[in-house]
Coordinates of C-alpha atoms in Angstrom, one line a residue:
Chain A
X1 CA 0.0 0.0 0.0
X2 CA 3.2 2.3 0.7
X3 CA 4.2 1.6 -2.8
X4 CA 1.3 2.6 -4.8
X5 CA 1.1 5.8 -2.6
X6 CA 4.3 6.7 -3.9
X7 CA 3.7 6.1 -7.1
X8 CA 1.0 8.0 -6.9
X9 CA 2.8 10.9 -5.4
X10 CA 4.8 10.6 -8.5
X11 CA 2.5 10.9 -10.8
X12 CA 0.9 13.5 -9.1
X13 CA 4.5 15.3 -9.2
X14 CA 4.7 14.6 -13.1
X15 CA 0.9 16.4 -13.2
X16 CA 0.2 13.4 -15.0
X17 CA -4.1 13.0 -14.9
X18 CA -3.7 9.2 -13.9
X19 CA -3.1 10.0 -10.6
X20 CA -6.1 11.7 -10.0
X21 CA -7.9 8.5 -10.9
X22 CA -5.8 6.0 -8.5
X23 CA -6.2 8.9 -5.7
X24 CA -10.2 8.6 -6.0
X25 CA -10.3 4.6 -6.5
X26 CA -7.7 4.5 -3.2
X27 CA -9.5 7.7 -1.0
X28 CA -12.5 8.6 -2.9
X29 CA -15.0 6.9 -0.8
X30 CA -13.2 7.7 2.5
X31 CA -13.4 11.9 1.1
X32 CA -17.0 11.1 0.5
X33 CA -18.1 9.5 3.9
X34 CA -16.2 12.3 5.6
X35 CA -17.6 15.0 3.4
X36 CA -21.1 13.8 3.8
X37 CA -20.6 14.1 7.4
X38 CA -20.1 17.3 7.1
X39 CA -22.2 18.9 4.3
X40 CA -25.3 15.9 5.3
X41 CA -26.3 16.3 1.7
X42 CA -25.3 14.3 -1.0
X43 CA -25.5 16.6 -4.0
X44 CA -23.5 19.1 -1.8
X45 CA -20.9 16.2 -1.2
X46 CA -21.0 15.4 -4.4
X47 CA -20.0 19.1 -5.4
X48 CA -17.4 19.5 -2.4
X49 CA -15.7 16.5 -3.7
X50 CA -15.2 17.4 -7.7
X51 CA -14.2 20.7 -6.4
X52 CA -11.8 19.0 -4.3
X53 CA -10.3 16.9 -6.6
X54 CA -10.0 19.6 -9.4
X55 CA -8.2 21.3 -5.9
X56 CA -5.8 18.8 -5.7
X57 CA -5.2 18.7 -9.4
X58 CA -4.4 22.4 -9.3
X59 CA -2.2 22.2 -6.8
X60 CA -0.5 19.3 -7.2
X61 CA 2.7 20.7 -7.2
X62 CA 2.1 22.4 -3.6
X63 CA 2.0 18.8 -2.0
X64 CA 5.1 18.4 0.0
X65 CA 5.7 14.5 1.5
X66 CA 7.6 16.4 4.3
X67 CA 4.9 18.3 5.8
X68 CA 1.9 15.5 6.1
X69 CA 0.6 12.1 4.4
X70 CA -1.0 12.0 1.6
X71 CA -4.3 11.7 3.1
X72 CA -3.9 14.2 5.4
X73 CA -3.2 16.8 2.5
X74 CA -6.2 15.3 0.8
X75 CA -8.5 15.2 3.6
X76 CA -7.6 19.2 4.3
X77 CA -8.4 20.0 1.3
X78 CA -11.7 18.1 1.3
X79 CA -12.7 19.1 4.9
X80 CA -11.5 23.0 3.6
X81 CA -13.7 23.2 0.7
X82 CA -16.8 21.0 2.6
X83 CA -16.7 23.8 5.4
X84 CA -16.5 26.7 3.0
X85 CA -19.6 25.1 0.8
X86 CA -21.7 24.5 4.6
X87 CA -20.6 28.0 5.6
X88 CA -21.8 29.7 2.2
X89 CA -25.6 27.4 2.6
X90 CA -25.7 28.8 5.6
X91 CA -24.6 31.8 4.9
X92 CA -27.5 31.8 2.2
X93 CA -29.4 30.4 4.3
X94 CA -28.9 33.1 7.2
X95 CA -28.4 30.6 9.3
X96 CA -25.4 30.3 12.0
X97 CA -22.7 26.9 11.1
X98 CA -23.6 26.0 14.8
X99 CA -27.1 25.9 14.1
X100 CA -26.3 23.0 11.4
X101 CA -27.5 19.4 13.1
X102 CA -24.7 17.0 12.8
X103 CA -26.4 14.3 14.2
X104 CA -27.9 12.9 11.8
X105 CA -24.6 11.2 9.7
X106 CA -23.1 10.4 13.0
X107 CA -24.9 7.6 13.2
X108 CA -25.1 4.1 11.6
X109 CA -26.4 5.0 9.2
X110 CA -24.1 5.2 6.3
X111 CA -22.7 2.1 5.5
X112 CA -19.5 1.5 3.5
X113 CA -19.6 -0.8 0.8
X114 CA -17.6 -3.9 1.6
X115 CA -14.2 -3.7 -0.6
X116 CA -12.0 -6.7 0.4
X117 CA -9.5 -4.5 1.9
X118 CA -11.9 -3.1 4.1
X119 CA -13.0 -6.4 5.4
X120 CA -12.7 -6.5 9.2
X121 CA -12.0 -2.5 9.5
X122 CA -15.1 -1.9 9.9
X123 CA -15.5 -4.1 13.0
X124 CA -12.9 -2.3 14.0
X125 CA -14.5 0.9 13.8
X126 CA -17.3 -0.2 15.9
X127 CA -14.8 -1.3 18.1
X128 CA -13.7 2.0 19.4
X129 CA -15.7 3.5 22.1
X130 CA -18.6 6.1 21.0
X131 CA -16.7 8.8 23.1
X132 CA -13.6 8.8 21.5
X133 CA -15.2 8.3 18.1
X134 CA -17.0 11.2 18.5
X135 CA -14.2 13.6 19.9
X136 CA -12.5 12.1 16.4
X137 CA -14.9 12.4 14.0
X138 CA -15.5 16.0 15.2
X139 CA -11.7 17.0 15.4
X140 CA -10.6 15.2 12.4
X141 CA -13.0 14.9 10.1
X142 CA -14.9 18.2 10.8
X143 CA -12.0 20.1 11.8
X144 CA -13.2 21.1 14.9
X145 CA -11.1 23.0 17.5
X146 CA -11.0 21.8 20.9
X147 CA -12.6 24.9 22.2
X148 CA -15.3 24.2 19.5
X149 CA -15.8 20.3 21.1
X150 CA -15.5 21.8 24.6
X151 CA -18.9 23.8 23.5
X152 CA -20.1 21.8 21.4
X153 CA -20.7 18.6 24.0
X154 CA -20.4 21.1 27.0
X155 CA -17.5 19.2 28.3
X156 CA -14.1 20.2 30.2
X157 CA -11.0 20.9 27.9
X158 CA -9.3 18.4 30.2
X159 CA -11.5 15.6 29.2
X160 CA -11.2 16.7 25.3
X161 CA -7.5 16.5 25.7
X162 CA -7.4 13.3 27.5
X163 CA -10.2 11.6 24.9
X164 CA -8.3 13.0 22.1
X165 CA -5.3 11.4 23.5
X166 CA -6.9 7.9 24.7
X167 CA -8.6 8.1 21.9
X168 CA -5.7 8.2 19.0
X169 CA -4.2 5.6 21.2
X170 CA -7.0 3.0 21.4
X171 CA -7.5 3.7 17.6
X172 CA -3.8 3.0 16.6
X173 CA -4.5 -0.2 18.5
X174 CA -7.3 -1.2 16.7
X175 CA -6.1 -0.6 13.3
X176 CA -1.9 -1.7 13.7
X177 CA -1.5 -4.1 11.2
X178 CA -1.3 -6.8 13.4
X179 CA -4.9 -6.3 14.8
X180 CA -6.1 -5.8 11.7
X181 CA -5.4 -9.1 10.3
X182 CA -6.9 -10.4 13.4
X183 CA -9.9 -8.5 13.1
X184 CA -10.1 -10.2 9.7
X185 CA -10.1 -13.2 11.3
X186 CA -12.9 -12.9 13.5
X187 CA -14.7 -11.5 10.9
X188 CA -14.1 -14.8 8.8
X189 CA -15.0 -17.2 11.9
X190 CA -17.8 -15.1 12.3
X191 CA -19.2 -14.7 8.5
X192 CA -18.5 -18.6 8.6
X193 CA -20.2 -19.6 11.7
X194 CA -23.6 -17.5 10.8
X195 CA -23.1 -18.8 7.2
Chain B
X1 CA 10.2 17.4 30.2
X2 CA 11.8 14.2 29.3
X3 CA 10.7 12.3 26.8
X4 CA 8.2 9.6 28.5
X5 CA 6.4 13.0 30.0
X6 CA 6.4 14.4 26.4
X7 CA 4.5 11.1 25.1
X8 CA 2.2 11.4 28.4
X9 CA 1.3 14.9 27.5
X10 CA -0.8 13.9 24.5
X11 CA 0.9 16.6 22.5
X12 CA 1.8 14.7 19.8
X13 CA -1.8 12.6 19.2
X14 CA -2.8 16.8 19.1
X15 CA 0.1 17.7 16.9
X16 CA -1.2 15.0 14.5
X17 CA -5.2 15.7 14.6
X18 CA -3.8 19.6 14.1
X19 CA -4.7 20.4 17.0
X20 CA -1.0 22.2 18.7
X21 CA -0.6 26.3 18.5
X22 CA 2.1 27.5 16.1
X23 CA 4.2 27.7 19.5
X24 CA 3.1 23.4 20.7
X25 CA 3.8 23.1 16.7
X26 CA 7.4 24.3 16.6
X27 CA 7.9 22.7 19.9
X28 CA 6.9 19.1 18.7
X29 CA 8.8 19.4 15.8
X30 CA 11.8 20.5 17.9
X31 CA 11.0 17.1 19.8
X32 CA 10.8 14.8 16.3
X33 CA 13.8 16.0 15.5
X34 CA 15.8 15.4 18.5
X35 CA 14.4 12.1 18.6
X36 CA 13.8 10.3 15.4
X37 CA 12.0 7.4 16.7
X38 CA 9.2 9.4 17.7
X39 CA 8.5 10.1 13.8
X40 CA 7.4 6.5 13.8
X41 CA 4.7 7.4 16.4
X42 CA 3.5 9.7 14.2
X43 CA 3.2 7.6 11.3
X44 CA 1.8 5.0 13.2
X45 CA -0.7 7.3 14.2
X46 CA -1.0 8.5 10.5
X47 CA -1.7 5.2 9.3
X48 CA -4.6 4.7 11.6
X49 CA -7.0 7.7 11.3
X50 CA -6.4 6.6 7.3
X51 CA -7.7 3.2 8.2
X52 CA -10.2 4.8 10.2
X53 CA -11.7 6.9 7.6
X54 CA -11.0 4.6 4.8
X55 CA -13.2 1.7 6.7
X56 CA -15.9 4.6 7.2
X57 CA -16.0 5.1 3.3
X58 CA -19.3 5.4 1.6
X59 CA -19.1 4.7 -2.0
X60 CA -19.8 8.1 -4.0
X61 CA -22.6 8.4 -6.9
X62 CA -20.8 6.2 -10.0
X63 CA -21.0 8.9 -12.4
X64 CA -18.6 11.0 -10.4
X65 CA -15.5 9.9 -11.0
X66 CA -15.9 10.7 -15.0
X67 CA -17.4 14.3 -13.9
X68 CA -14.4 15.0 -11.9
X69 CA -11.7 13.2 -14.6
X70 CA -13.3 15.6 -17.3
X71 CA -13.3 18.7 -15.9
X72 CA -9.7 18.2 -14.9
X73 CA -9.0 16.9 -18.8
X74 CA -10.5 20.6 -19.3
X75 CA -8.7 22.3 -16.6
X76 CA -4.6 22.4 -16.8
X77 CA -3.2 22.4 -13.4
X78 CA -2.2 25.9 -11.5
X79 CA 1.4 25.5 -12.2
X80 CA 3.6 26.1 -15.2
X81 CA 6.5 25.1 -14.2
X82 CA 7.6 22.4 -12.3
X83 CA 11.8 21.7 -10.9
X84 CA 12.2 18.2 -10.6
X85 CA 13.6 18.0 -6.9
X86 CA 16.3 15.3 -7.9
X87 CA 17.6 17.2 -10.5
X88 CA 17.7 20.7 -9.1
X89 CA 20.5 21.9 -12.4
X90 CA 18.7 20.7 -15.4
X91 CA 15.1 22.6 -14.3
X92 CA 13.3 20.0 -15.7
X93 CA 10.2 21.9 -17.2
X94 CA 6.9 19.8 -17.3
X95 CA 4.0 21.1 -19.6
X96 CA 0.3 19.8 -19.8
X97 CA -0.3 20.6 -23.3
X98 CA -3.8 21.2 -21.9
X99 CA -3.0 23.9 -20.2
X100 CA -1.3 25.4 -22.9
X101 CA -4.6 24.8 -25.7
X102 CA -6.5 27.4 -24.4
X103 CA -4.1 30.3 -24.3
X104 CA -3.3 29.2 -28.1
X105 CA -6.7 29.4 -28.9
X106 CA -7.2 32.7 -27.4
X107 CA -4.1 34.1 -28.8
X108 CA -5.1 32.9 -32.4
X109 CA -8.6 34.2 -32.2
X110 CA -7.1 37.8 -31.0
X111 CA -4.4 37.5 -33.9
X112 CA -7.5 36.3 -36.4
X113 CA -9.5 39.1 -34.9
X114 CA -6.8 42.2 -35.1
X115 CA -6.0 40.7 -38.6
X116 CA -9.9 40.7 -39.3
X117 CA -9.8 44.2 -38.2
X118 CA -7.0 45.9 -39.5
X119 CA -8.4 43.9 -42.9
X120 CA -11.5 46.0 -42.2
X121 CA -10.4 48.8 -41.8
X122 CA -8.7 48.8 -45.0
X123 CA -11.4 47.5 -46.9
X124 CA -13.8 50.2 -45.4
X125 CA -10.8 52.8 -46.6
X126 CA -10.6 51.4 -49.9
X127 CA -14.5 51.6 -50.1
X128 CA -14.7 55.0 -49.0
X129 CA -11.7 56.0 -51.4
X130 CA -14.0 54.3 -54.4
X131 CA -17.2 55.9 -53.2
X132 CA -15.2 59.2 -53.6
X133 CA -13.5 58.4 -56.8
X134 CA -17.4 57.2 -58.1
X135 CA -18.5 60.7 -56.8
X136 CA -15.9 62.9 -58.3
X137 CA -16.1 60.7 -61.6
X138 CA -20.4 61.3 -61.8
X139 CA -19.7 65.0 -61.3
X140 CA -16.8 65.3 -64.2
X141 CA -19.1 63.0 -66.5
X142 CA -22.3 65.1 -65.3
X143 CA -20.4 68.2 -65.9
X144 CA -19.1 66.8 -69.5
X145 CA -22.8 65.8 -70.3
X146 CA -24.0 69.4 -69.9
X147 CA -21.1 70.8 -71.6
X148 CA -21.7 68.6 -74.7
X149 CA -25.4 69.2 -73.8
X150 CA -25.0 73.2 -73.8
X151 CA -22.3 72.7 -77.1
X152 CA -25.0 70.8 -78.8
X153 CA -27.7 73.2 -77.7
X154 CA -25.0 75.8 -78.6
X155 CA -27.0 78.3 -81.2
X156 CA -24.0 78.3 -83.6
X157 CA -23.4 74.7 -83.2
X158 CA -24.3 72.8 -86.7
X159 CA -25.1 69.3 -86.9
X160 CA -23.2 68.0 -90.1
X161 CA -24.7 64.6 -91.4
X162 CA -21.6 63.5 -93.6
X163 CA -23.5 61.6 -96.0
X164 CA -22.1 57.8 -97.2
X165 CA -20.8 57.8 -101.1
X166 CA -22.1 55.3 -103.9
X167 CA -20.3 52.3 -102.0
X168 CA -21.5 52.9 -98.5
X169 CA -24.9 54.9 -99.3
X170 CA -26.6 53.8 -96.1
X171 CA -23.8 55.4 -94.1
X172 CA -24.4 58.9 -92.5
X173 CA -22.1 60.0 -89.9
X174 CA -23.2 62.9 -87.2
X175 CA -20.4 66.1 -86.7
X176 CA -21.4 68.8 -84.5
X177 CA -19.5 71.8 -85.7
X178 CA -19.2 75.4 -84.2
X179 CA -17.3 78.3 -85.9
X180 CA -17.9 80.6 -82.8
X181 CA -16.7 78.1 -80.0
X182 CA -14.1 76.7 -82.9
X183 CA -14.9 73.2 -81.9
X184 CA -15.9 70.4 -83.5
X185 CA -17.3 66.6 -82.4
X186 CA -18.3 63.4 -84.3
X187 CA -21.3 61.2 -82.8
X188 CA -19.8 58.0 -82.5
X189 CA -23.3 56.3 -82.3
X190 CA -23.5 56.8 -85.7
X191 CA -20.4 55.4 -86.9
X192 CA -20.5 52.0 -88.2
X193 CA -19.7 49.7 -84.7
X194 CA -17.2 47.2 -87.1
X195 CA -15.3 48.7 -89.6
X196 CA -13.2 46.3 -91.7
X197 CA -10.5 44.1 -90.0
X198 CA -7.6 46.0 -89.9
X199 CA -8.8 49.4 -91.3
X200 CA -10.3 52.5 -89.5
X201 CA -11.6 55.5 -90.0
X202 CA -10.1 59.0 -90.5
X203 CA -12.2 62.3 -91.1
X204 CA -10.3 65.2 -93.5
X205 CA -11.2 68.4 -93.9
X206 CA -11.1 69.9 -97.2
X207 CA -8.7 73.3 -96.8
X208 CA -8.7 74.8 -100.9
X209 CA -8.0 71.7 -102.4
X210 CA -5.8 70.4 -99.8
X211 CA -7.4 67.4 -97.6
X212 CA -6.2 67.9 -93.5
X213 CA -6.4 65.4 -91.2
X214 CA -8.8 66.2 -88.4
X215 CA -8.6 63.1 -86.5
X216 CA -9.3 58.8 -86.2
X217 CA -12.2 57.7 -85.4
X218 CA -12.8 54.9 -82.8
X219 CA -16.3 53.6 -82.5
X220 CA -16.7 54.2 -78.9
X221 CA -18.3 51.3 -76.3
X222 CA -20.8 54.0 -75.8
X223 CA -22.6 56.6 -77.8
X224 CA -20.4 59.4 -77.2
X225 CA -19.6 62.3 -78.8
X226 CA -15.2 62.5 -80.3
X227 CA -13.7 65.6 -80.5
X228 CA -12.0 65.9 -83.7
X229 CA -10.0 69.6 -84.8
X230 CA -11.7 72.3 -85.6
X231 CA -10.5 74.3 -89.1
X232 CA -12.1 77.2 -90.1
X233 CA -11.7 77.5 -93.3
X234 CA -12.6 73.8 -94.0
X235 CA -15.1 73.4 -96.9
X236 CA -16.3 69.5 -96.7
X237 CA -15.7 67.0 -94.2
X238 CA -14.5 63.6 -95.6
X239 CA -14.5 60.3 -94.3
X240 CA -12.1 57.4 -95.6
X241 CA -11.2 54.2 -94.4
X242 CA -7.8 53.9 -93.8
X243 CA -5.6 51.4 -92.8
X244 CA -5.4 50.9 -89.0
X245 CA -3.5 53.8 -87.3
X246 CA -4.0 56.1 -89.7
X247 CA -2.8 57.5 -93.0
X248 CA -1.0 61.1 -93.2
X249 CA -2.6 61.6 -96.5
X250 CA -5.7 60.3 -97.2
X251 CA -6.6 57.7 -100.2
X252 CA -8.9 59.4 -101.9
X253 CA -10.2 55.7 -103.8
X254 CA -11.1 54.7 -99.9
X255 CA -13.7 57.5 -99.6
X256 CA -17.0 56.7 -98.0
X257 CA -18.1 59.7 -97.2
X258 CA -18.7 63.6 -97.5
X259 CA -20.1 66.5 -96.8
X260 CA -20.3 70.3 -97.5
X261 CA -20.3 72.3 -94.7

């Protein structure tokens, strides 16, 4: 998987168009999930994401491998544009961004559709505690700030700290290679056993 | 702050959600590069949250991926130039031809339209220059047509029907003569329109004996009217045909016509 990243970075590098298409087949769906957390409108996500990809084609040259992953540059600029598009609806909308209900993708649910390589992460997903999911999904994929999460679930900067730090740490846990292959296998004895 | 109290401070899982002020930022960045290993952390980290979000992917609408691919065949990326980081001497320049169609297009449409333009403008000064020319040219021809029209209405002005000999009898050829305004014209519309191959017509005036040449006459395209000279004392006009270009005397055996005057 390291590989083909850097291939793609390459090609990326060498503005060659190909890498567009192996960045959405590799993080497409992931951009969309997060981006429909955020925008909760699927012709709006569907927007946010061609205007991030053309993003990302435009300014292909500006990723630097030194300063972040790949991902990371890519989800930036999807979570950017996603929060400019829910600030301009709402702006049209006269409407405040806190205002905006994110409930309703926070839930279940949205359901990836099973690609082999996802097999078994998304046990471990639903794996990680609902507290530190949350305190993720709002810091990372909404680009909250922890003052924002402090108001937002009226609790202490201490405990946002602390779940943002048990959090990444229970996370890393579930999804080391290791306990990912293991995950796969419960999954299998599982599928098998209600097969 | 050793290092175990640095990993117990949960400033790097911030650093990596993007969480740390510029000031935590420079400071973990001080740490990762003091102590390598701790990059690893990072990564580790890294490659989780990518698991994380990847496993929460939800497929997007199938049409989308060709939507996005085609406005980026449409749109060239931002930047023109590119230095190959490996090869920092040879400035390796990368084009998209894409992004280069465009400006072509633009910049042959402006040179087609100045071209177009300039074309114009030279066409609309040639017309104008014609319209003038056509304007001037009506005004000399209108004030030619009431000159001949005041000559012919000229009181002194005769009209001279030079009559056609034995061997041309149905020939009669129209002079307007004018002893006051000592001027004299043939009517070319009544001048055969195709003389002979190779001959033409001269008119002589008869001086006391002596036959002078008063001019050739050309059968106009139009009726018009010749000027031919004017002698005073002439007697008769004659009219022979002569071979083409003229003949300083005329050959009296080649007469077809005459006139008293």
């Amino acid at each position: 998987m390291e590989d083909k990243t850097t291939d793609i970075i390459k090609l990326l590098k060498h503005q060659d168009k190909r890498a567009i298409s192996l960045l959405y087949d590799k993080y497409g769906a992931a951009l969309y999930g997060i981006t429909l957390k955020i925008v909760q409108s699927e012709v709006l996500a569907e927007d946010v994401l061609q205007d991030s990809f053309v993003k990302v084609w435009k300014n292909a040259a500006s990723f630097d491998e030194k300063k972040g992953t790949l991902f990371t540059w890519l989800l930036n600029i999807t979570r950017n544009t996603a929060l400019d598009t829910i600030k301009s609806a709402a702006f049209k909308r006269s409407k405040k961004i806190q205002a905006l209900d994110f409930s309703v993708y926070d839930h279940e649910d949205w359901r990836v559709e099973q690609k082999p390589e996802h097999i078994g992460l998304r046990s471990a997903v639903d794996n990680l505690e609902e507290k530190y999911r949350l305190i993720i999904d709002l810091v990372y994929f909404k680009g909250y700030t922890q003052q924002e999460v402090v108001k937002h679930l009226d609790i202490p900067l201490g405990t946002v700290k602390s779940r943002v730090k048990i959090g990444l740490r229970e996370l890393r846990k579930l999804f080391a290679e290791s306990k990912v292959i293991i995950w796969i296998f419960f999954w299998w004895v599982a599928s098998n056993l209600a097969g | 702050m050793d290092k175990e109290q640095f990993l117990a401070s949960g400033l790097l899982e911030q650093y990596v959600l993007g969480l740390t002020s510029t000031q935590e930022t420079a400071e973990v960045e001080r740490w990762l590069r003091q102590h390598p290993e701790l990059k690893e952390e990072v990564s580790a980290m890294q490659d989780a949250l990518e698991k994380y979000s990847l496993a929460q992917g939800i497929k997007p609408p199938p049409h989308l991926k060709s939507k996005i691919l085609h406005q980026i065949d449409s749109d060239g990326p931002e930047n023109l130039l590119q230095v190959e980081p490996n090869n920092q001497s040879a400035l390796l320049i990368r084009r998209s031809w894409t992004r280069f169609i465009w400006p072509a297009i633009a910049a042959a449409a402006t040179v087609a339209l100045v071209f177009t333009l300039l074309r114009n403008n030279a066409m609309v000064h040639d017309l104008r220059d014609a319209q003038e020319e056509l304007v001037q040219t009506k005004a000399v021809c209108e004030e030619e047509a009431q000159r001949f029209q005041a000559f012919i209405q000229h009181p002194a002005t005769k009209k001279i029907m030079i009559k056609g000999v034995e061997r041309a009898p149905d020939l009669a050829v129209a002079v307007f003569w004018n002893p006051e305004e000592k001027l004299a014209f043939v009517d070319t519309s009544t001048l055969p329109s195709a003389p002979p191959a190779s001959k033409q017509f001269q008119i002589w005036a008869d001086v006391e004996g002596e036959m002078i040449n008063l001019g050739l006459l050309k059968s106009a395209p139009q009726d018009t009217l010749l000027p031919i000279a004017f002698l005073q004392k002439a007697e008769s006009l004659n009219i022979t045909l002569e071979p083409e270009g003229g003949s300083p005397h005329p050959h009296v055996e080649d007469l077809v016509a005459s006139s008293p005057i």
